[in-house]
Coordinates of C-alpha atoms in Angstrom, one line a residue:
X215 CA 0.3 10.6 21.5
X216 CA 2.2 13.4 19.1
X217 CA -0.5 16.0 17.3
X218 CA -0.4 17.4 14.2
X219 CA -2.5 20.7 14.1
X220 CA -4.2 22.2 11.1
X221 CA -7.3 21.3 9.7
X222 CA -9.9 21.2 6.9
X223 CA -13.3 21.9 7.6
X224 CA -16.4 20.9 5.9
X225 CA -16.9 17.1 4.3
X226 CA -19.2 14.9 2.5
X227 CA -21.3 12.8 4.7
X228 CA -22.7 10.5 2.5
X229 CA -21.8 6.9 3.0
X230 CA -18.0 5.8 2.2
X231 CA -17.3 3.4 -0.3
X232 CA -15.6 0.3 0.9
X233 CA -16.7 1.5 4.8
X234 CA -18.5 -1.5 6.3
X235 CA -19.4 -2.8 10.0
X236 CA -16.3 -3.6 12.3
X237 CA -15.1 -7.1 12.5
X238 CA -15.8 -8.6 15.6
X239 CA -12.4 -9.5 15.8
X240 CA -11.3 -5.8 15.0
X241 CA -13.2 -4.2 17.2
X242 CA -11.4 -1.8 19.9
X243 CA -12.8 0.2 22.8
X244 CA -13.3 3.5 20.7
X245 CA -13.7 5.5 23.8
X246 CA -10.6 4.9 24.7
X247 CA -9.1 5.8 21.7
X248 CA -11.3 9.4 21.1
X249 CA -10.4 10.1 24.5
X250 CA -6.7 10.4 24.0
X251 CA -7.4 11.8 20.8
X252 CA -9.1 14.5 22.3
X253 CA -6.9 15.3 25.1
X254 CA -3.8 15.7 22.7
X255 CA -5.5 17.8 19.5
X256 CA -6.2 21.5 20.1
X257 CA -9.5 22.7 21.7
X258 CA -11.2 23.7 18.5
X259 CA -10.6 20.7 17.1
X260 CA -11.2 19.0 20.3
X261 CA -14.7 20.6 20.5
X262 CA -15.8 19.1 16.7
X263 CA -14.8 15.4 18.4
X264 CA -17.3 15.6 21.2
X265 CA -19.0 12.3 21.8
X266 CA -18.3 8.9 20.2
X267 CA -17.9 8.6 16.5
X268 CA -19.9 6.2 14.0
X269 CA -16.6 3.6 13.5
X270 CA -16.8 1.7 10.4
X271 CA -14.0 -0.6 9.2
X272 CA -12.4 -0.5 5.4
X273 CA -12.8 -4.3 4.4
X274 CA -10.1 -4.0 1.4
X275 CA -7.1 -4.1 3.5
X276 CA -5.1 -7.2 4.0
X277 CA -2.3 -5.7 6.2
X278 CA -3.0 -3.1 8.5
X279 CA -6.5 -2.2 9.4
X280 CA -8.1 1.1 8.7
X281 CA -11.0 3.0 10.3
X282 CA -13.6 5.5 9.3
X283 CA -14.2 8.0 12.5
X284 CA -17.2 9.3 11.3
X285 CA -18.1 13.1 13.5
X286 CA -20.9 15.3 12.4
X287 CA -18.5 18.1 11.0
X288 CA -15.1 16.1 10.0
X289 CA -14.3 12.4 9.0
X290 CA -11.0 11.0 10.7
X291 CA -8.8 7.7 10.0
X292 CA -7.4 5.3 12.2
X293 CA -4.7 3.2 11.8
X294 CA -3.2 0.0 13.7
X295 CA -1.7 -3.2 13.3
X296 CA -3.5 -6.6 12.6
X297 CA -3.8 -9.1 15.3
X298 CA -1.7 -12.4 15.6
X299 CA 2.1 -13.2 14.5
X300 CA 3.4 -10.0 12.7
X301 CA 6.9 -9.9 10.4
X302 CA 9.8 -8.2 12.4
X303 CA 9.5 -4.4 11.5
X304 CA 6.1 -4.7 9.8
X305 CA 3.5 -2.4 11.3
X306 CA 5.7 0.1 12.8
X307 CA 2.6 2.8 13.7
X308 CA 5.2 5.4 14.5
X309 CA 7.2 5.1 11.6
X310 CA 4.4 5.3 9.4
X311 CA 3.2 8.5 10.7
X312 CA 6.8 10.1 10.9
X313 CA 7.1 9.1 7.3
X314 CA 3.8 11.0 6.2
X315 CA 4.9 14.1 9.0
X316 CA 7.8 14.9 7.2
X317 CA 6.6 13.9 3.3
X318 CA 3.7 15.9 3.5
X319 CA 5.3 19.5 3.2
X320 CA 7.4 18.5 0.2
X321 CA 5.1 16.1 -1.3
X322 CA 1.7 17.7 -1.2
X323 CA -0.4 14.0 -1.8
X324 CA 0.5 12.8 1.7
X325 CA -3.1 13.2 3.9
X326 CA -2.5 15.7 7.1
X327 CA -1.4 13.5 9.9
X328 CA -3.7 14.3 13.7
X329 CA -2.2 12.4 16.5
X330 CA 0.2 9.5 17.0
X331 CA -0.3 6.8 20.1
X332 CA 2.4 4.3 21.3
X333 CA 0.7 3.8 24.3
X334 CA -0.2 0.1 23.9
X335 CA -2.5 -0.1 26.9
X336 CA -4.9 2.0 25.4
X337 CA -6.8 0.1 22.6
X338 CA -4.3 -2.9 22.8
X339 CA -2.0 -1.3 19.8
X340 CA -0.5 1.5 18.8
X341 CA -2.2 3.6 16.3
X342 CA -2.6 6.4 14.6
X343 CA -5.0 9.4 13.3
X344 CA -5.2 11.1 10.4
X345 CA -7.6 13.3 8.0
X346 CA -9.9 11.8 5.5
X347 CA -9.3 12.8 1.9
X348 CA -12.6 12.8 0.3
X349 CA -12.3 11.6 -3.5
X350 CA -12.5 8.7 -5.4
X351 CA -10.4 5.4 -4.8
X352 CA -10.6 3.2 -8.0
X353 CA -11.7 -0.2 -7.2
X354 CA -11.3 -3.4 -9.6
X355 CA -13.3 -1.6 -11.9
X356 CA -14.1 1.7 -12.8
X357 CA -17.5 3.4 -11.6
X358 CA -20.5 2.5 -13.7
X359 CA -21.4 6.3 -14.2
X360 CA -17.9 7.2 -14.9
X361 CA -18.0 6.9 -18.6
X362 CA -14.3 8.0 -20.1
X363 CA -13.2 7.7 -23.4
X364 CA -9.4 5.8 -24.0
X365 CA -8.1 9.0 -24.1
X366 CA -8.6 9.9 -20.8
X367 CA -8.4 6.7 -19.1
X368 CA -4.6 7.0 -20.7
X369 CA -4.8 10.6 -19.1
X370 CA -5.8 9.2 -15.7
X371 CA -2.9 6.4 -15.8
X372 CA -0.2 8.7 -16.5
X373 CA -1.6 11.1 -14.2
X374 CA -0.6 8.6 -11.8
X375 CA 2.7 7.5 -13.2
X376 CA 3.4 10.9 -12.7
X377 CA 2.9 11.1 -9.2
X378 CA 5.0 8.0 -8.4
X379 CA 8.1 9.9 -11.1
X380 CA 7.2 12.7 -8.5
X381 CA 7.9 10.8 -5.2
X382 CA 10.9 9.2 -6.6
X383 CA 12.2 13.1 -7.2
X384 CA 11.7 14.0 -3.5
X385 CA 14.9 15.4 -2.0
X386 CA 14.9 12.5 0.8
X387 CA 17.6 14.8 3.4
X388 CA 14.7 18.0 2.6
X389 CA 12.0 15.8 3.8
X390 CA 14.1 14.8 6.8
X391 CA 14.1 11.2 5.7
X392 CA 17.9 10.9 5.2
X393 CA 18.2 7.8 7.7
X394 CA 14.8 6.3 6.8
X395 CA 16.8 3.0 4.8
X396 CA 20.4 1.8 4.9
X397 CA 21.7 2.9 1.5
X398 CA 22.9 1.0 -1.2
X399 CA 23.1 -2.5 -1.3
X400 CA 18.9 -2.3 -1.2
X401 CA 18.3 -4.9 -4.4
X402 CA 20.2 -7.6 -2.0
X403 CA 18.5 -6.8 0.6
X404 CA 15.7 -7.2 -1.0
X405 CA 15.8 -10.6 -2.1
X406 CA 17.5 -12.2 1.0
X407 CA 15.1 -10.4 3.4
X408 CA 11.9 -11.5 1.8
X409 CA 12.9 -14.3 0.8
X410 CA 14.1 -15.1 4.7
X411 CA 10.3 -13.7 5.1
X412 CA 8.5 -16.0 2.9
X413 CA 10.6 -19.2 4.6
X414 CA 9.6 -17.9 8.3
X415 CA 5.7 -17.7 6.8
X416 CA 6.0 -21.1 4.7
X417 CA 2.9 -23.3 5.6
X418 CA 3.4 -27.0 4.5
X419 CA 0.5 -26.7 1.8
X420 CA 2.0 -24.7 -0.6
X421 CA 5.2 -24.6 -2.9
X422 CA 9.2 -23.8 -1.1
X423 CA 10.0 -20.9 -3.5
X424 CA 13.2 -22.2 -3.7
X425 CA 13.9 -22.5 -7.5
X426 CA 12.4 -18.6 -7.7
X427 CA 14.9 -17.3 -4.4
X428 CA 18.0 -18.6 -6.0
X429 CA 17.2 -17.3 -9.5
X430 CA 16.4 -14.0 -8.0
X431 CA 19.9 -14.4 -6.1
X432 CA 22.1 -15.1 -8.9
X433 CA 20.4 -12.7 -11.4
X434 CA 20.2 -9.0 -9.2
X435 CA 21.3 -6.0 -10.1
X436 CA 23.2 -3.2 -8.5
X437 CA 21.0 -0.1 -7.2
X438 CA 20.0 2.1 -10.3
X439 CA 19.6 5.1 -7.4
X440 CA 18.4 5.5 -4.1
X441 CA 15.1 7.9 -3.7
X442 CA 12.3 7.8 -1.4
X443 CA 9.7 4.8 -3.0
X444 CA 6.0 4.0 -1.7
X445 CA 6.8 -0.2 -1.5
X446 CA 2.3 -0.3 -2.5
X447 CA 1.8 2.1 -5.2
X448 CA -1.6 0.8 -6.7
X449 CA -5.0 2.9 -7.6
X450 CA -6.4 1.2 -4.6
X451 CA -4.3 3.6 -2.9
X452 CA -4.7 6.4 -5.0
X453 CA -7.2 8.8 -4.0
X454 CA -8.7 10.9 -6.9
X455 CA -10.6 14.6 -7.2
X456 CA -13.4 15.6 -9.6
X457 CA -11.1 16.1 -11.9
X458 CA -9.6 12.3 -11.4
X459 CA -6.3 14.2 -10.1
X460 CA -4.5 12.6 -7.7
X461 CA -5.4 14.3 -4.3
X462 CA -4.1 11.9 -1.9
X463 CA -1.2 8.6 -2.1
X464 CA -2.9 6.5 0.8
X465 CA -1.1 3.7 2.5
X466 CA 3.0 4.4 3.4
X467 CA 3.1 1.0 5.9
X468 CA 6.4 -0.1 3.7
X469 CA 7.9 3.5 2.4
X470 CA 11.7 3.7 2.7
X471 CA 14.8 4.9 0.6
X472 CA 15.2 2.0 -1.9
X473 CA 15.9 1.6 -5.7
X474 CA 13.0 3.2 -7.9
X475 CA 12.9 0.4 -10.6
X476 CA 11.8 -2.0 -7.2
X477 CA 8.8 0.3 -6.6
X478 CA 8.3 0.5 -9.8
X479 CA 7.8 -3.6 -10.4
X480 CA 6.2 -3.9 -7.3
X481 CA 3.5 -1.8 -8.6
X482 CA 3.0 -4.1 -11.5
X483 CA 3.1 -7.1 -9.8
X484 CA -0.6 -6.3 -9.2
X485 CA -1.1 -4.6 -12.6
X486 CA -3.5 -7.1 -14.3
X487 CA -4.2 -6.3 -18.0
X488 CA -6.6 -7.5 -20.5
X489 CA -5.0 -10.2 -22.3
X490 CA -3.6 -12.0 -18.9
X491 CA -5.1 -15.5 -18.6
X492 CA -7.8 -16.2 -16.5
X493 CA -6.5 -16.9 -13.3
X494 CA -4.0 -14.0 -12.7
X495 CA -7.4 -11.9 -13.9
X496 CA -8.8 -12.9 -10.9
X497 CA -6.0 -11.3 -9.1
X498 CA -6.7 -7.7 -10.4
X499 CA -8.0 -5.7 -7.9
X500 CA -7.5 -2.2 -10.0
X501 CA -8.8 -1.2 -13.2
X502 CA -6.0 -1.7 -15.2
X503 CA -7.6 -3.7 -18.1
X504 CA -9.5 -0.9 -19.6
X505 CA -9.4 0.0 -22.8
X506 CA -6.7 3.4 -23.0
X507 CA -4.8 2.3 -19.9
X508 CA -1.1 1.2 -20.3
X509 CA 0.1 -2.2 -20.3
X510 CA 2.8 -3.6 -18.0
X511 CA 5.6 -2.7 -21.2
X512 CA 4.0 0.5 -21.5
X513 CA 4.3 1.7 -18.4
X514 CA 7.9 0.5 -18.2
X515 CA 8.7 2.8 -21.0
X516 CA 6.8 5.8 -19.9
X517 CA 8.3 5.5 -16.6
X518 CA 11.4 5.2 -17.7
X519 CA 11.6 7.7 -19.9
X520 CA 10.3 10.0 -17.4
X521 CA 13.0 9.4 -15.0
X522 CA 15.6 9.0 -17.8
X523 CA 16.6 5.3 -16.9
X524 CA 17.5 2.8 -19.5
X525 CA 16.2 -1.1 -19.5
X526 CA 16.2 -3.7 -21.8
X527 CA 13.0 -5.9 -21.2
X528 CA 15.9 -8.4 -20.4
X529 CA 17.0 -6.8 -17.2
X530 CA 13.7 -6.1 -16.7
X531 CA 12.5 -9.0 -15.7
X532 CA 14.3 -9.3 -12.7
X533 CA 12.2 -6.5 -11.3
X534 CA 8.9 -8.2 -12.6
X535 CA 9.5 -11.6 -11.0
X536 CA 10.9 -9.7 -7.7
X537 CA 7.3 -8.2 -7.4
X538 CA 5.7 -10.8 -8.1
X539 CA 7.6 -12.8 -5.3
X540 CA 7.1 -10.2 -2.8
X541 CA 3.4 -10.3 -3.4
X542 CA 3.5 -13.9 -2.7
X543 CA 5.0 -13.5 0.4
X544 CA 2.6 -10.5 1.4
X545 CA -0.2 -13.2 0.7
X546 CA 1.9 -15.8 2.8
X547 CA 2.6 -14.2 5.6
X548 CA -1.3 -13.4 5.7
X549 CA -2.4 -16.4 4.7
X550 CA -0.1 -17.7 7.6
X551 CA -2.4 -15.7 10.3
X552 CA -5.4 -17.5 8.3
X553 CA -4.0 -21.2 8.4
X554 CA -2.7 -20.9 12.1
X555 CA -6.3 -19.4 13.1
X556 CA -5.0 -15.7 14.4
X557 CA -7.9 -15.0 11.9
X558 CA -11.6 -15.7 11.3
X559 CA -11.7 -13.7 8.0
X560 CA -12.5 -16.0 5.4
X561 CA -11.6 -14.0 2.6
X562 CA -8.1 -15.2 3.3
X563 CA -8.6 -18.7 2.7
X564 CA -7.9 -18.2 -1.1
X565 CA -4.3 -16.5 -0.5
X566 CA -2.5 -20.4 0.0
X567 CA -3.7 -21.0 -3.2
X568 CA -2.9 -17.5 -4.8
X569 CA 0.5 -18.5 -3.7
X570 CA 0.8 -21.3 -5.5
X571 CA -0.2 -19.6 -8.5
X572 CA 2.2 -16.8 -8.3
X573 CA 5.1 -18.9 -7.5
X574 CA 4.6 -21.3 -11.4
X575 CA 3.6 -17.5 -12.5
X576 CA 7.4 -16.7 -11.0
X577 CA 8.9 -20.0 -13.3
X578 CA 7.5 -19.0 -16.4
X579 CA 9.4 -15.9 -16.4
X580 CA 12.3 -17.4 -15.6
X581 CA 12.1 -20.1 -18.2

């Protein structure tokens, strides 16, 4: 296990949104786990994590799964991979952590990595820890006693356009994240590796994607640039202060060095707005239909302007229908562990029909 030392002290212990009882099928031996933790952090540190924490499980992921240690004096997080068949290079615990190490100094929104564990033997994954950011994390809707006007909803959205025009700015050989992707030639990558993912993840009750893969294939672009991107840049991973500031980007499982208008239409794949029609409302999962936030267009333009690119909404759709064809094959490849039984959680059940969905959603746009 690698440690990370320097900490914040003090914390809210009220209950945490979203926190709720460990799946059976999640569960780990958490005295294994604190018990390496402690032996690697330094003793004052150590001394706070005496005894077993309160573990409670965030139910929101779909991908990795995320723990609250809960201590009397300091909340902790802990990170490792789902059970069951898992996409080559997908839940790399030590990749994620090196990626956050080394972003955090020149990109302040990155939580403070604790401890790193590769041992395998130890909770039956690798995992990592890392500090709780208290805040806010926007759910499918905004807080009933958060009353804002359209002003500063629009405020809070470009807040957080902002921070994305930010990342993309990093200097990636500062950070030390130079070799963290394979240069140019990412768009083509792109589409042949998910689309080889989707095929590997195919389950014979939903569409073959194939019409969407080749039109993808024939229509890509070159690389506009090659920056640092997030891959899952959504409020759900967005932690906010008092202020609605953004205090913490949560969530770097699929960070690399990749083209910036990719991360961008990944984002708003899952950027549901109030006049989408009733079935791809039921996808939102962010509050992005609210009166004063952008829509899809908007944000294009803001974003754009920002980072002085230039798209016609022609050229852009390539980057809409690429994300949402990736998020089809995120909701495969989980719906594949749900199908095949490497999961009990029925709220994937619905994801072979999302799929379905997303891939006539994907032939629209083509025309």
């Amino acid at each position: 296990m690698q440690p990370v030392h320097g900490y914040r002290r003090g914390m809210d212990l009220s209950p945490v949104p979203g926190a709720g009882e460990v799946r059976q099928e999640d569960a780990f031996d958490v005295s294994a786990a604190v018990g390496r933790l402690r032996s690697q952090v330094d003793p004052a540190l150590a001394a706070e994590l005496a005894g077993e924490p309160e573990v409670r499980q965030f139910t929101g992921g779909a991908s990795n799964l995320t723990y609250l240690l809960r201590y009397p004096h300091r909340d902790l997080i802990l990170r490792r991979p789902p059970s069951g068949q898992k996409a080559r290079g997908a839940h790399d615990m030590r990749r994620e952590f090196t990626i956050q190490s080394r972003l955090r100094p020149v990109y302040p929104y990155v939580p403070r990595m604790v401890a790193l564990c590769q041992d395998e033997s130890v909770i039956g994954s690798e995992f990592y820890v890392m500090e709780r950011v208290e805040g806010t994390i926007l759910g499918r809707d905004l807080p009933p006693d958060l009353d804002l006007s359209d002003e500063q909803v629009r405020r809070l959205c470009t807040g957080v356009l902002d921070r994305l025009v930010e990342l993309h700015s990093v200097d990636a050989e500062r950070a030390g994240l130079g070799d963290l992707g394979k240069g140019q030639g990412y768009v083509a990558r792109q589409v042949a590796g998910w689309s080889e993912r989707f095929r590997q993840a195919r389950t014979d009750d939903v569409g073959d994607f194939e019409t969407v893969m080749a039109w993808l294939e024939a229509h890509r672009p070159d690389d506009v640039a090659s920056c640092v991107i997030h891959n899952d840049y959504r409020f759900d991973n967005v932690v906010l202060d008092g202020d609605l500031e953004v205090a913490a980007v949560l969530d770097w499982e699929m960070a690399t060095l990749g083209d910036p208008l990719m991360d961008l239409g990944g984002a708003l794949a899952y950027w549901v707005q109030a006049d989408d029609d009733e079935v791809f409302a039921q996808f939102r999962r962010q509050p992005t239909h609210v009166p004063g936030m952008l829509t899809r267009a908007e944000v294009v333009a803001y974003y754009t302007d920002r980072m002085g690119i230039t798209v016609t909404p022609e050229r852009w759709t390539f980057y809409e229908v690429f994300g949402l064809f990736r998020v089809a094959v995120i909701a495969q490849q989980i719906y594949y562990r749900y199908f095949h039984g490497q999961t009990t959680n029925e709220a994937f059940a619905i994801f072979g029909p999302a799929v379905g969905y997303l891939e006539q959603r994907c032939k629209e746009r083509i025309g």
